[in-house]
Short mmCIF file of C-alpha atoms in Angstrom, two decimals:
data_model
loop_
_atom_site.label_atom_id
_atom_site.label_comp_id
_atom_site.label_asym_id
_atom_site.label_seq_id
_atom_site.Cartn_x
_atom_site.Cartn_y
_atom_site.Cartn_z
CA MET A 48 0.08 0.11 0.23
CA LYS A 49 2.73 2.31 0.65
CA ILE A 50 4.47 1.71 -2.41
CA PHE A 51 1.07 2.18 -4.61
CA ASN A 52 0.77 5.88 -2.52
CA SER A 53 4.35 6.28 -3.35
CA ILE A 54 3.54 5.92 -7.07
CA LEU A 55 0.42 8.20 -6.73
CA VAL A 56 2.67 10.71 -5.60
CA LEU A 57 5.29 10.74 -7.81
CA ILE A 58 2.68 10.35 -10.43
CA ALA A 59 1.19 13.68 -8.93
CA LEU A 60 4.29 15.75 -8.94
CA CYS A 61 5.11 14.62 -12.39
CA PHE A 62 1.98 16.18 -13.82
CA SER A 63 2.18 19.65 -11.43
CA THR A 64 5.50 20.00 -12.83
CA GLY A 65 4.43 19.51 -16.28
CA LEU A 66 1.52 22.31 -15.59
CA PHE A 67 4.20 24.90 -14.68
CA ALA A 68 6.95 24.01 -17.25
CA GLN A 69 3.91 24.90 -19.77
CA GLU A 70 3.07 27.69 -17.91
CA ASN A 71 4.02 31.38 -20.12
CA CYS A 72 4.18 34.36 -18.39
CA THR A 73 5.33 37.86 -19.33
CA TYR A 74 5.73 40.96 -17.65
CA GLU A 75 3.68 44.01 -19.14
CA TYR A 76 3.66 47.66 -18.36
CA ASP A 77 0.10 49.02 -17.13
CA PRO A 78 -0.81 52.52 -18.29
CA SER A 79 -3.66 52.96 -16.23
CA GLN A 80 -1.61 52.39 -12.84
CA THR A 81 1.30 54.91 -13.86
CA SER A 82 1.59 58.57 -12.70
CA LEU A 83 4.40 60.89 -12.90
CA GLU A 84 4.61 63.60 -10.03
CA TRP A 85 7.00 66.36 -9.85
CA THR A 86 8.23 69.02 -7.20
CA ALA A 87 9.39 72.22 -8.35
CA PHE A 88 11.35 74.86 -5.86
CA LYS A 89 10.21 78.44 -5.17
CA PHE A 90 11.99 80.98 -2.69
CA THR A 91 15.50 81.60 -1.27
CA GLU A 92 14.18 79.09 1.52
CA LYS A 93 13.44 76.03 -1.10
CA THR A 94 9.59 75.86 -0.86
CA GLY A 95 8.18 72.84 -2.95
CA VAL A 96 5.32 73.50 -5.64
CA LYS A 97 3.84 69.89 -6.70
CA GLY A 98 2.24 68.78 -9.71
CA LYS A 99 1.94 65.87 -12.21
CA PHE A 100 1.82 65.14 -16.07
CA ASP A 101 -1.56 63.68 -17.28
CA SER A 102 -0.55 62.49 -20.63
CA ILE A 103 2.38 59.72 -20.64
CA LYS A 104 2.86 57.64 -23.53
CA VAL A 105 4.89 54.51 -23.99
CA VAL A 106 6.33 53.59 -27.17
CA GLY A 107 8.07 50.31 -28.28
CA LYS A 108 8.40 47.23 -26.59
CA GLN A 109 6.35 46.95 -23.23
CA LYS A 110 6.62 43.02 -22.49
CA ASP A 111 9.67 41.09 -20.88
CA LYS A 112 10.19 37.61 -18.98
CA SER A 113 11.10 39.62 -16.23
CA LYS A 114 9.90 42.50 -14.60
CA PHE A 115 13.54 44.43 -14.53
CA GLY A 116 13.47 43.99 -18.43
CA ALA A 117 10.00 45.10 -18.73
CA VAL A 118 10.93 48.26 -16.99
CA ASN A 119 14.73 48.26 -19.14
CA SER A 120 12.92 48.08 -22.43
CA LEU A 121 10.38 50.98 -21.73
CA GLN A 122 10.28 53.98 -23.89
CA PHE A 123 7.84 57.08 -23.15
CA GLN A 124 6.74 60.46 -24.39
CA ILE A 125 5.26 62.97 -21.91
CA ASP A 126 3.26 65.63 -23.46
CA SER A 127 4.76 68.91 -21.66
CA SER A 128 1.27 70.78 -22.22
CA SER A 129 -0.19 68.10 -20.11
CA VAL A 130 1.49 69.94 -16.97
CA ASN A 131 -0.88 70.16 -13.94
CA SER A 132 -0.09 71.80 -10.77
CA GLY A 133 -3.57 72.39 -9.94
CA VAL A 134 -3.63 75.80 -10.87
CA PRO A 135 -4.72 76.66 -14.28
CA ASP A 136 -3.17 80.28 -14.40
CA ARG A 137 0.12 78.77 -13.20
CA ASP A 138 -0.15 75.78 -15.76
CA GLY A 139 -0.65 78.38 -18.50
CA LYS A 140 2.47 80.16 -17.73
CA ILE A 141 4.67 77.08 -17.22
CA LYS A 142 3.37 75.95 -20.77
CA LYS A 143 3.92 79.27 -22.54
CA PHE A 144 7.00 80.86 -20.56
CA PHE A 145 9.21 77.63 -19.59
CA PHE A 146 8.44 74.69 -22.01
CA GLY A 147 7.53 77.17 -24.74
CA SER A 148 10.97 78.61 -24.71
CA VAL A 149 11.99 75.52 -26.77
CA LYS A 150 11.40 74.94 -30.18
CA GLY A 151 10.07 71.22 -31.15
CA ASN A 152 6.94 69.22 -30.47
CA GLY A 153 6.75 69.62 -26.91
CA LYS A 154 7.43 66.27 -25.86
CA ILE A 155 9.97 64.98 -23.39
CA SER A 156 11.16 61.62 -24.28
CA GLY A 157 12.46 59.36 -21.76
CA SER A 158 13.83 55.93 -21.18
CA PHE A 159 15.68 53.67 -18.39
CA SER A 160 18.97 51.85 -18.59
CA ASP A 161 21.92 50.35 -16.31
CA ILE A 162 18.80 48.84 -14.19
CA THR A 163 20.48 46.82 -11.20
CA ALA A 164 17.74 43.58 -10.43
CA GLY A 165 17.22 43.79 -7.19
CA GLU A 166 13.88 44.81 -5.04
CA THR A 167 15.68 48.15 -4.19
CA GLY A 168 18.43 49.76 -6.49
CA THR A 169 19.48 52.46 -9.10
CA ALA A 170 19.02 53.19 -12.84
CA LYS A 171 19.48 56.05 -14.94
CA LEU A 172 16.52 58.02 -16.60
CA ASN A 173 17.56 59.13 -20.02
CA LEU A 174 15.71 61.94 -20.98
CA LYS A 175 15.60 64.35 -24.18
CA TYR A 176 13.55 67.66 -24.77
CA GLY A 177 14.42 69.16 -28.11
CA ASN A 178 17.74 69.15 -28.93
CA SER A 179 18.92 68.57 -25.25
CA LYS A 180 19.57 65.30 -23.85
CA THR A 181 20.36 64.10 -20.20
CA SER A 182 21.01 61.13 -18.20
CA VAL A 183 19.80 61.33 -14.28
CA PRO A 184 20.53 58.92 -11.69
CA VAL A 185 17.65 57.51 -10.27
CA ASN A 186 16.61 55.30 -7.04
CA PHE A 187 13.77 52.75 -7.56
CA VAL A 188 12.11 50.29 -5.01
CA TRP A 189 9.72 47.37 -6.08
CA LYS A 190 6.52 46.80 -3.87
CA GLY A 191 5.28 43.38 -5.47
CA ASP A 192 4.58 44.72 -9.30
CA LEU A 193 4.49 48.31 -8.05
CA VAL A 194 7.84 50.11 -9.02
CA GLU A 195 8.51 53.65 -7.40
CA VAL A 196 11.56 55.75 -8.81
CA THR A 197 12.65 58.60 -7.70
CA GLY A 198 15.23 61.31 -8.60
CA THR A 199 16.09 64.84 -9.32
CA VAL A 200 16.56 66.59 -12.63
CA ASP A 201 18.23 69.87 -13.35
CA VAL A 202 16.11 71.61 -15.85
CA LEU A 203 19.25 73.45 -17.33
CA THR A 204 20.70 70.25 -18.84
CA LEU A 205 17.20 70.20 -21.14
CA GLY A 206 18.16 73.43 -22.68
CA LEU A 207 15.57 75.16 -20.21
CA LYS A 208 18.07 77.95 -18.91
CA SER A 209 15.89 80.34 -20.82
CA GLY A 210 12.47 79.34 -19.85
CA LEU A 211 13.45 78.98 -16.32
CA SER A 212 13.96 82.71 -16.62
CA LYS A 213 11.56 83.68 -18.56
CA LEU A 214 9.19 81.90 -16.17
CA ASN A 215 10.70 83.62 -12.97
CA ALA A 216 10.41 86.93 -14.93
CA GLU A 217 6.63 86.48 -15.29
CA CYS A 218 6.20 85.37 -11.76
CA ASN A 219 8.35 87.79 -9.82
CA ASP A 220 6.74 88.64 -7.07
CA LEU A 221 4.89 85.21 -6.77
CA HIS A 222 8.77 83.82 -6.47
CA LYS A 223 10.10 86.29 -3.63
CA GLY A 224 10.34 84.37 -0.30
CA ALA A 225 11.03 86.01 3.27
CA ASP A 226 14.14 87.56 2.10
CA GLY A 227 12.63 89.62 -0.55
CA LEU A 228 14.50 87.89 -3.33
CA SER A 229 12.37 86.19 -6.21
CA LYS A 230 13.92 82.49 -6.62
CA LEU A 231 13.16 79.64 -9.15
CA TRP A 232 15.46 76.86 -8.70
CA PRO A 233 16.46 74.67 -11.73
CA THR A 234 16.10 71.12 -10.24
CA VAL A 235 13.22 69.44 -9.89
CA ASP A 236 12.23 66.05 -8.03
CA ILE A 237 10.64 63.70 -10.28
CA LYS A 238 8.66 60.39 -8.55
CA VAL A 239 7.28 57.91 -11.08
CA VAL A 240 4.80 54.91 -9.63
CA SER A 241 3.84 52.45 -12.13
CA THR A 242 2.58 48.94 -12.15
CA ILE A 243 4.31 45.86 -14.25
CA LYS A 244 1.52 43.28 -14.76
CA LYS A 245 2.28 39.20 -14.53
CA VAL A 246 0.32 37.77 -17.41
CA CYS A 247 0.72 34.13 -17.50
CA LYS A 248 -0.99 32.17 -20.12
#
């Protein structure tokens, strides 16, 4: 009887192993679960102003056998006119004087590279706006299939020096802190939160 039971267990194990072997899983970017938030800074004391972009389009390959590969293969475009700080008048000035200072289609292109495979790690965020390109070191944290990427972008490296000056001149009084000086910082903190879905067939 024991031998018979052992044979049944072996058969069951072989059967289940066969099922797992046939499982074909990929990781896919989920656009409905992706957000890009930014924090710009004004005043000498560096007070944060938060916002987001409402339009992010992913192009190219969006699937991979691993979640790290899925992120590594992502290429995306951000419509700068979709900037949203929650204040329509401010958004209009950002579009006109800041992003509008650079000729082109108004799209910020990006991709990731040099991603370290682990639940926490680093990567490079490669950005292009107009004719300017920059690579920004970022940190990421995986929480299951959810990934959070954070970093800091110097907008001067994206050809936005003139735009920064024009926006600060337009909002001169609004950017005056306790010392009476008008200041708009060139660094912007970013946070991308996205879900990489595991799809098995």
